[in-house]
XYZ file of C-alpha atoms in Angstrom:
585
model
C -0.272 0.243 -0.403
C 1.349 2.715 -0.742
C -1.139 6.034 0.354
C -3.125 6.659 3.249
C -6.949 6.160 2.971
C -8.404 8.348 5.174
C -11.166 7.555 7.217
C -13.918 8.967 5.311
C -13.236 7.001 2.063
C -12.924 3.448 4.448
C -15.928 4.042 5.632
C -17.468 4.062 1.788
C -15.507 1.136 1.603
C -16.390 -1.304 3.981
C -20.147 0.479 3.929
C -19.301 -1.772 0.194
C -18.183 -4.953 2.151
C -20.273 -5.410 4.705
C -23.369 -4.361 2.429
C -26.367 -5.796 0.391
C -24.170 -5.686 -2.424
C -23.455 -8.505 -4.459
C -20.580 -10.825 -4.173
C -18.701 -9.939 -7.050
C -18.812 -6.277 -7.082
C -17.291 -7.118 -3.163
C -15.245 -9.602 -4.978
C -13.066 -6.051 -7.360
C -13.214 -4.283 -4.156
C -11.302 -7.187 -2.344
C -8.653 -7.251 -5.269
C -8.241 -3.093 -5.310
C -7.530 -3.777 -1.380
C -4.995 -6.282 -2.477
C -2.971 -4.887 -5.096
C -0.011 -2.743 -5.160
C -1.726 0.706 -5.793
C -4.239 2.058 -3.337
C -4.861 4.978 -6.225
C -8.317 2.729 -7.614
C -10.018 2.389 -4.640
C -9.073 5.431 -3.570
C -10.266 6.972 -7.000
C -13.632 4.727 -6.339
C -14.320 5.768 -3.007
C -12.968 9.290 -1.966
C -16.464 10.485 -2.259
C -19.652 9.386 -4.168
C -20.427 10.274 -8.089
C -22.571 13.453 -8.105
C -25.867 14.100 -9.260
C -26.300 17.567 -9.867
C -28.923 19.316 -12.193
C -28.039 17.190 -15.407
C -27.568 13.846 -13.965
C -25.146 11.379 -13.540
C -21.056 10.868 -15.784
C -18.899 9.300 -14.168
C -16.436 6.035 -15.026
C -17.564 2.991 -15.618
C -16.890 0.277 -12.415
C -16.562 -0.671 -9.026
C -16.961 2.623 -5.810
C -19.126 5.159 -4.775
C -17.707 7.514 -7.083
C -18.209 4.730 -10.199
C -20.950 4.342 -12.829
C -22.997 1.010 -11.736
C -25.560 -0.518 -10.694
C -26.011 0.858 -7.394
C -25.207 4.159 -8.018
C -27.028 4.318 -11.049
C -29.828 2.616 -8.884
C -30.015 5.520 -6.012
C -30.390 8.084 -8.649
C -32.599 6.154 -9.735
C -34.676 6.127 -6.197
C -34.135 9.707 -5.648
C -35.761 11.054 -9.151
C -38.035 8.490 -8.909
C -39.989 9.196 -5.698
C -39.154 12.795 -6.460
C -42.237 12.344 -9.377
C -44.235 10.639 -7.235
C -44.148 13.608 -4.264
C -44.815 16.072 -7.513
C -47.563 14.051 -9.454
C -49.356 12.979 -6.369
C -52.870 11.205 -8.107
C -50.832 10.913 -11.628
C -50.278 8.520 -13.399
C -46.843 9.214 -14.123
C -44.868 8.152 -16.912
C -41.060 8.677 -17.686
C -39.022 7.607 -21.658
C -36.214 5.950 -21.390
C -33.473 5.912 -24.232
C -29.687 4.825 -23.870
C -26.364 6.021 -25.919
C -24.493 3.055 -27.730
C -21.611 2.820 -24.176
C -20.297 0.182 -22.563
C -23.571 -0.888 -20.370
C -26.141 1.845 -21.751
C -28.577 -1.281 -22.172
C -28.054 -2.836 -19.355
C -28.247 1.493 -17.401
C -31.343 1.811 -19.344
C -33.092 -1.655 -18.407
C -32.391 -1.223 -14.431
C -33.308 2.848 -14.442
C -36.819 0.808 -15.973
C -36.838 -1.363 -13.601
C -36.101 0.676 -10.188
C -39.484 2.910 -11.894
C -40.954 0.607 -12.577
C -41.389 -0.937 -9.432
C -42.018 2.886 -7.404
C -45.604 1.879 -10.013
C -44.288 4.390 -13.065
C -45.562 3.803 -16.259
C -42.382 3.440 -18.613
C -41.373 4.082 -22.015
C -37.481 1.947 -23.365
C -36.799 1.887 -26.839
C -35.930 -1.577 -27.363
C -31.999 -0.885 -29.480
C -30.379 2.776 -28.844
C -31.302 6.049 -29.969
C -30.139 9.708 -30.567
C -30.616 12.421 -27.092
C -33.009 14.193 -29.442
C -35.383 11.669 -29.610
C -35.604 10.837 -26.040
C -36.661 14.510 -25.235
C -39.388 14.126 -28.965
C -40.955 11.212 -26.684
C -41.669 12.781 -23.334
C -44.206 15.744 -25.143
C -45.065 12.244 -27.591
C -46.020 10.005 -25.830
C -46.822 12.529 -22.530
C -44.507 11.610 -20.143
C -43.739 13.716 -16.528
C -40.030 12.542 -17.563
C -37.538 11.981 -19.132
C -34.357 9.388 -19.298
C -30.857 8.883 -21.651
C -28.337 6.669 -20.991
C -25.181 8.840 -22.300
C -21.917 10.764 -21.556
C -22.402 12.940 -24.403
C -18.862 12.374 -26.145
C -16.344 12.267 -22.869
C -14.118 8.730 -23.768
C -15.231 5.243 -23.480
C -14.436 4.753 -19.755
C -17.849 7.350 -19.160
C -20.950 6.981 -18.622
C -23.464 8.614 -17.505
C -26.985 9.614 -18.020
C -29.372 13.274 -18.634
C -32.602 14.046 -16.721
C -35.475 15.749 -18.607
C -38.750 17.035 -17.526
C -41.877 17.086 -18.878
C -41.842 19.633 -21.765
C -38.542 18.133 -22.867
C -36.054 20.135 -21.557
C -33.782 19.067 -19.587
C -34.363 19.897 -15.857
C -33.981 23.432 -14.560
C -35.517 25.117 -11.287
C -36.324 24.174 -8.736
C -36.604 20.172 -9.891
C -33.091 20.885 -10.508
C -31.940 21.461 -6.492
C -35.613 19.390 -5.978
C -33.863 16.464 -7.638
C -30.264 16.582 -6.046
C -31.814 16.476 -2.189
C -34.119 13.272 -2.475
C -31.331 11.029 -4.484
C -29.051 12.818 -1.967
C -32.255 11.292 0.567
C -30.442 7.426 -0.073
C -27.910 6.324 2.222
C -28.563 3.200 0.952
C -28.485 1.052 -0.798
C -30.988 -1.351 0.952
C -33.964 2.503 0.106
C -33.561 1.425 -3.784
C -36.035 -0.846 -4.820
C -34.047 -2.828 -8.352
C -37.345 -5.384 -8.496
C -38.588 -4.741 -12.222
C -42.646 -4.721 -13.021
C -42.503 -5.921 -16.441
C -46.145 -5.440 -17.010
C -45.364 -1.183 -15.718
C -42.805 -1.819 -18.901
C -44.012 -1.049 -22.751
C -40.627 -0.796 -25.126
C -41.075 1.701 -28.094
C -39.108 2.112 -31.152
C -41.007 2.847 -34.636
C -44.550 4.289 -33.197
C -41.443 7.114 -31.994
C -38.753 6.704 -34.874
C -41.633 7.549 -38.013
C -43.647 10.598 -36.511
C -39.885 11.905 -35.480
C -38.855 12.251 -38.613
C -42.042 13.474 -40.822
C -41.567 16.440 -37.863
C -38.253 17.248 -38.753
C -39.108 17.233 -42.397
C -41.883 19.456 -41.309
C -39.091 22.328 -41.146
C -37.841 22.146 -44.519
C -38.475 25.184 -45.537
C -37.217 24.633 -49.507
C -38.978 20.790 -50.764
C -38.777 22.521 -54.629
C -34.852 22.784 -53.726
C -34.002 18.832 -52.212
C -36.167 18.289 -55.354
C -34.252 19.769 -57.504
C -30.739 19.065 -55.664
C -31.565 15.778 -54.869
C -28.267 14.553 -55.132
C -26.486 16.657 -53.308
C -22.956 14.368 -52.641
C -22.820 13.982 -48.847
C -20.641 12.437 -46.763
C -21.979 11.472 -43.315
C -20.549 9.686 -39.672
C -21.639 8.906 -37.012
C -18.648 8.261 -35.966
C -19.707 4.737 -33.915
C -23.001 5.942 -32.888
C -26.914 6.181 -32.368
C -26.783 9.055 -35.408
C -26.853 5.857 -37.244
C -30.512 5.282 -36.668
C -31.754 7.749 -37.154
C -30.160 10.730 -39.790
C -29.648 8.587 -43.085
C -33.438 7.912 -42.920
C -33.884 11.313 -42.244
C -32.154 12.344 -45.312
C -33.962 10.212 -47.110
C -36.866 10.783 -46.004
C -36.279 14.648 -47.771
C -35.565 12.699 -50.801
C -31.806 13.618 -50.311
C -30.810 10.186 -52.762
C -26.457 10.490 -52.902
C -25.555 9.099 -49.285
C -22.106 8.150 -48.505
C -22.102 6.496 -44.543
C -18.610 5.947 -43.814
C -18.011 2.518 -43.316
C -15.949 2.062 -40.474
C -17.583 3.877 -37.986
C -21.045 2.938 -38.917
C -20.984 0.271 -36.603
C -21.917 1.072 -33.438
C -19.333 1.174 -30.964
C -19.164 2.441 -27.129
C -15.383 1.908 -27.450
C -14.495 3.683 -30.590
C -11.988 2.199 -32.008
C -11.682 3.785 -34.879
C -11.541 7.589 -32.609
C -8.828 8.856 -29.591
C -12.334 11.188 -28.770
C -15.865 10.908 -30.534
C -16.310 14.594 -30.892
C -16.885 15.914 -33.982
C -15.323 19.970 -32.580
C -11.825 17.574 -33.409
C -11.282 17.504 -37.157
C -9.518 14.354 -35.928
C -12.624 12.693 -34.941
C -13.784 13.374 -39.033
C -10.871 12.183 -40.840
C -12.463 9.352 -41.965
C -15.104 11.108 -43.351
C -13.013 13.600 -44.472
C -10.670 11.644 -46.922
C -14.305 9.854 -48.137
C -15.090 12.938 -48.930
C -11.925 13.910 -50.733
C -12.295 10.926 -53.348
C -15.295 11.266 -53.689
C -14.958 15.210 -55.038
C -18.269 15.753 -51.981
C -20.481 18.815 -51.282
C -20.418 18.570 -47.714
C -19.634 15.643 -45.223
C -21.517 15.891 -41.819
C -20.285 13.909 -38.548
C -22.767 13.656 -35.469
C -21.686 12.455 -31.859
C -22.079 9.005 -30.172
C -25.966 10.559 -28.613
C -26.322 12.405 -31.923
C -27.380 16.294 -29.333
C -24.172 17.612 -31.897
C -23.111 18.270 -35.067
C -19.938 18.868 -36.930
C -20.647 19.837 -40.433
C -17.458 20.543 -43.006
C -17.001 21.816 -46.896
C -14.923 23.413 -49.335
C -13.614 26.912 -49.300
C -12.151 29.225 -52.048
C -9.116 27.054 -51.792
C -10.752 23.519 -52.828
C -9.523 22.592 -49.391
C -12.160 20.595 -47.007
C -12.864 22.487 -44.078
C -14.807 22.431 -41.166
C -17.173 24.300 -39.749
C -16.760 25.879 -36.666
C -20.466 26.296 -34.080
C -20.357 29.700 -34.588
C -20.448 29.431 -37.937
C -23.236 26.222 -38.577
C -25.342 28.421 -35.855
C -25.059 31.579 -38.450
C -25.897 29.923 -41.869
C -28.239 28.523 -39.571
C -29.723 31.205 -38.616
C -28.725 33.809 -41.382
C -30.874 30.677 -44.200
C -33.955 30.537 -42.139
C -34.498 33.590 -41.626
C -34.212 34.134 -45.444
C -36.098 31.526 -46.346
C -38.992 32.932 -43.488
C -38.658 36.245 -44.712
C -39.323 35.108 -48.977
C -41.559 33.045 -47.419
C -43.929 35.692 -46.079
C -43.765 34.175 -42.512
C -43.126 36.644 -40.265
C -44.822 39.032 -38.403
C -42.926 40.025 -35.441
C -43.573 37.026 -32.758
C -40.858 34.898 -33.874
C -37.946 34.391 -31.875
C -34.014 32.667 -31.714
C -32.436 32.139 -28.733
C -28.289 31.155 -27.629
C -26.756 31.045 -24.827
C -24.064 34.903 -23.868
C -21.239 33.043 -25.386
C -22.528 32.377 -29.280
C -21.904 34.426 -31.154
C -22.703 38.119 -31.889
C -23.634 37.682 -35.387
C -26.570 35.888 -34.565
C -27.690 39.255 -33.143
C -27.099 41.728 -35.401
C -28.993 39.337 -38.357
C -32.003 39.405 -36.267
C -32.319 43.105 -35.440
C -31.770 43.225 -39.580
C -35.166 41.108 -39.529
C -37.303 41.878 -37.148
C -37.112 38.955 -35.146
C -36.385 39.306 -31.038
C -33.261 36.982 -30.100
C -33.174 35.570 -26.865
C -29.265 34.977 -25.389
C -29.533 32.874 -22.393
C -27.038 31.513 -20.096
C -24.802 28.423 -21.344
C -26.228 24.963 -21.906
C -29.195 23.581 -23.935
C -31.272 23.499 -21.213
C -31.867 27.078 -20.838
C -32.994 28.037 -24.383
C -35.643 24.635 -23.878
C -36.604 27.140 -20.770
C -37.065 30.285 -23.242
C -39.410 28.079 -25.890
C -42.009 26.551 -22.762
C -41.647 31.143 -20.982
C -42.760 32.128 -24.917
C -45.631 28.721 -25.869
C -48.138 29.801 -27.383
C -46.968 33.628 -27.208
C -43.930 33.523 -29.987
C -42.961 31.308 -32.288
C -39.908 29.812 -31.996
C -37.855 29.960 -34.867
C -34.042 28.497 -34.381
C -31.569 28.457 -31.636
C -27.861 26.706 -30.977
C -25.245 27.234 -29.223
C -21.309 27.291 -29.728
C -20.965 24.294 -28.947
C -21.943 22.738 -32.643
C -26.239 21.982 -30.607
C -28.207 23.180 -32.603
C -32.375 22.947 -32.586
C -35.154 24.053 -35.382
C -38.414 23.686 -34.374
C -40.258 23.329 -30.845
C -40.559 19.902 -31.426
C -37.831 19.400 -29.589
C -36.552 20.707 -26.086
C -32.960 20.258 -26.919
C -29.495 20.582 -29.193
C -30.176 18.334 -31.782
C -28.255 15.841 -34.689
C -30.517 14.451 -36.201
C -32.849 18.291 -37.559
C -29.777 20.066 -37.729
C -27.847 17.811 -40.222
C -31.131 18.045 -42.504
C -31.712 22.106 -42.117
C -27.624 21.995 -43.525
C -28.072 19.211 -45.838
C -30.655 21.562 -46.904
C -28.978 25.024 -47.269
C -25.921 23.640 -49.037
C -28.367 22.193 -51.481
C -30.156 25.548 -51.960
C -26.520 27.633 -52.563
C -26.035 24.665 -55.421
C -29.118 26.015 -56.744
C -27.647 29.040 -57.103
C -24.114 27.736 -58.548
C -21.955 28.774 -54.034
C -20.253 26.154 -52.586
C -21.699 26.156 -48.237
C -19.247 27.518 -48.298
C -20.300 30.593 -50.157
C -23.241 31.014 -48.453
C -20.322 32.018 -45.546
C -18.782 35.125 -46.827
C -22.133 36.079 -48.389
C -23.955 36.402 -44.229
C -20.054 37.720 -43.432
C -20.146 40.995 -46.767
C -23.671 40.531 -46.198
C -23.690 40.913 -41.683
C -20.052 41.989 -40.949
C -17.367 39.122 -40.251
C -17.255 37.875 -37.277
C -14.380 34.867 -36.011
C -13.989 33.318 -32.418
C -11.885 31.362 -30.244
C -11.609 29.373 -27.147
C -9.451 30.399 -25.140
C -8.942 27.417 -21.761
C -6.655 27.111 -19.419
C -6.658 24.075 -16.939
C -5.524 25.642 -13.391
C -5.691 21.678 -11.754
C -6.441 20.967 -7.847
C -6.845 23.004 -5.577
C -4.079 25.874 -5.610
C -6.144 26.017 -9.750
C -9.603 26.276 -7.711
C -7.803 28.703 -6.048
C -6.538 30.914 -9.152
C -9.110 30.319 -11.060
C -12.009 32.170 -7.990
C -9.010 35.090 -7.549
C -8.646 35.644 -11.683
C -13.065 36.422 -11.569
C -12.094 38.990 -7.884
C -9.670 40.686 -9.808
C -11.503 41.385 -12.991
C -14.494 42.723 -10.917
C -12.260 44.695 -8.820
C -10.293 46.246 -11.317
C -12.484 45.354 -15.360
C -9.879 46.421 -17.774
C -11.044 50.299 -19.521
C -8.978 48.389 -23.181
C -9.033 45.755 -24.728
C -6.758 45.259 -27.922
C -6.250 49.059 -28.248
C -10.638 49.959 -28.123
C -12.081 51.241 -24.829
C -14.198 49.167 -23.428
C -17.954 50.444 -23.116
C -20.031 47.141 -21.032
C -19.658 44.824 -18.629
C -21.671 42.854 -17.554
C -21.519 40.324 -14.561
C -23.568 37.222 -14.056
C -22.668 36.618 -11.198
C -23.997 39.531 -9.600
C -26.425 39.911 -12.417
C -25.722 43.963 -13.129
C -25.254 45.530 -16.334
C -23.021 49.245 -16.029
C -22.773 51.177 -19.620
C -19.228 53.192 -18.517
C -19.324 55.543 -20.543
C -22.438 57.090 -18.498
C -21.196 55.082 -15.475
C -24.755 53.515 -15.306
C -25.380 50.852 -13.539
C -28.472 48.522 -14.626
C -29.522 44.844 -12.939
C -29.684 42.194 -16.164
C -33.220 40.770 -15.078
C -33.330 36.916 -13.748
C -35.943 34.794 -13.018
C -37.128 34.277 -16.054
C -35.579 34.028 -20.033
C -33.036 31.290 -19.155
C -31.126 34.055 -16.649
C -30.401 33.071 -13.070
C -26.852 34.184 -11.817
C -23.663 32.532 -12.501
C -20.512 33.156 -12.704
C -19.423 34.800 -15.429
C -18.433 37.960 -17.171
C -18.661 39.659 -20.217
C -16.826 42.574 -21.258
C -17.967 44.625 -24.694
C -15.817 47.708 -26.274
C -15.751 50.245 -28.343
C -15.322 48.643 -32.027
C -17.202 45.525 -31.121
C -14.924 42.830 -29.592
C -16.707 40.567 -26.314
C -14.601 39.241 -23.712
C -16.752 36.207 -21.856
C -15.164 34.594 -19.017
C -16.804 31.772 -17.435
C -14.645 29.046 -14.863
C -16.957 25.258 -16.200
C -18.139 23.848 -14.026
C -17.304 20.295 -13.402
C -13.881 20.799 -14.766
C -10.656 22.632 -13.632
C -10.969 24.878 -15.819
C -11.619 28.548 -16.823
C -13.002 29.400 -20.223
C -12.899 32.643 -22.707
C -14.544 33.263 -25.512
C -13.431 35.721 -28.080
C -16.054 37.329 -30.366
C -13.731 40.447 -32.481
C -15.686 41.482 -36.194
C -14.695 43.736 -38.858
C -16.475 44.498 -42.170
C -16.369 41.825 -44.339
C -15.921 44.392 -48.641
C -15.596 40.809 -50.794
C -14.620 37.398 -51.359
C -12.013 37.740 -52.817
C -10.456 39.732 -49.258
C -11.507 37.423 -47.211
C -8.822 35.613 -47.410
C -7.132 39.264 -46.012
C -9.456 40.074 -43.685
C -9.810 36.477 -42.456
C -5.860 36.564 -41.156
C -6.874 40.310 -39.289
C -8.732 39.296 -37.130
C -6.932 36.009 -35.402
C -3.908 38.799 -35.584
C -6.423 41.094 -33.595
C -7.543 37.889 -31.526
C -4.314 36.959 -30.128
C -3.938 40.722 -29.209
C -6.695 40.083 -27.254
C -4.978 37.253 -25.527
C -2.042 39.147 -25.068
C -3.202 41.920 -23.555
C -5.335 40.214 -20.665
C -3.238 37.976 -20.204
C -5.415 34.640 -20.833
C -2.014 32.159 -20.396
């Protein structure tokens, strides 16, 4: 033994060894105890796996700090208790889906058994399905809640689950905190009802798949364009995830006939054998798709993450090279296309809106303003966008929205980012560009010419350990005590402090409150600095990782497509000046 085990960790180990846990679990604990190092043992038991505001996430394995039948069971029992208390006297039902990760089917079945044992009706998908389809199923079936077993694009050793409420959105206040309280009350394995009631579990698949695809088809704004460009050359990869179940089917239903799947990544596999990380934000994860697109001279390449809520896309740029668009660019293009299409169709009445997060490009705000469409800005996290849609239901019509981290939503029948519907609209807008003799990248440049060239960069600083956490807090305290007066040569004219919920106009020395409690805004440790030349810097410590993130946005006019490269280099240099000026390192 190389490291001493503290008393609280030892108490958890003893509780598992002496409690009503299965023999295999106890045997695995003893093997860890008899090994050469206690590191794994300590990491497995030094705390209880935290049930956060969105649900669970952790490494699969034995122990109180791991994803296993007991930690998943305790979380589910707590949620079941909350549902039974909240909806007393009602027939309660939940929908459950899972992704392609290791143990996902087993965890989904376990969750179904526990809900059914608590007299809750369960709709369980027969096999893996995308996260957005789970959101759709909740609304379609009239459920009070839902669970999707997934760890998104985390490494293969992880799994987790996300909790949804009856509107199809991830849980928000007050339910998120209330659920956590109920979960924390489950202090013994004996509190968990593991014995399922089969007659309360109904398997589902096609009765949700078909209407989900039909609703996505209603998002299409130019079916005639799709018909004319049905042979649009598309390459798609699900990166071993759930997208294979729905993306090809949806594209086919829309009328696209020339879709090529990356064979090596088509089979669902929780080990993600062809990539280091199954994250479409990373070019390495899309290498096979890009290689295939190159060989086929494709018009469009798309990749979804394992649970299919995020999508990455790329096309040939003006130099003939395949270029991946970032999340800000793709979100902007989707909104640009939808605003134009809605205007041409005469559908803009003054009661439409778009929603995005405060760290997503202000290009979207600029375009919405031009079209007379309200753009609501929420805190980071798609659950806040969903809450805005819920608050405005029946009053204003949602066009679309998104966030810089590759998540987009079109239409309001799903209440989470939806890579299936996003693939459909990205294919359509690419077809629309081709119909005019343009590429997707040409459309991007046209958007910049009309609205300004916005360029964003993310600086993520990792500060590990207790000292790192203190350093991050000190950085935020320093920014509040001594905010920059200018950034990269331009004076700071406004400061938004979401922790204090204040907005300060520097020139007029006026501070006004940022209204909380609605429209996706609550107190959060985020600072934003705005300069006279349109630069914006957002500082946001991560709530789950030892990181502080700085979102930098700069802009310049784009005179012509020929000026793209020169302007792009100017913007990159400007971002670097911001980084140097604010000492973001």
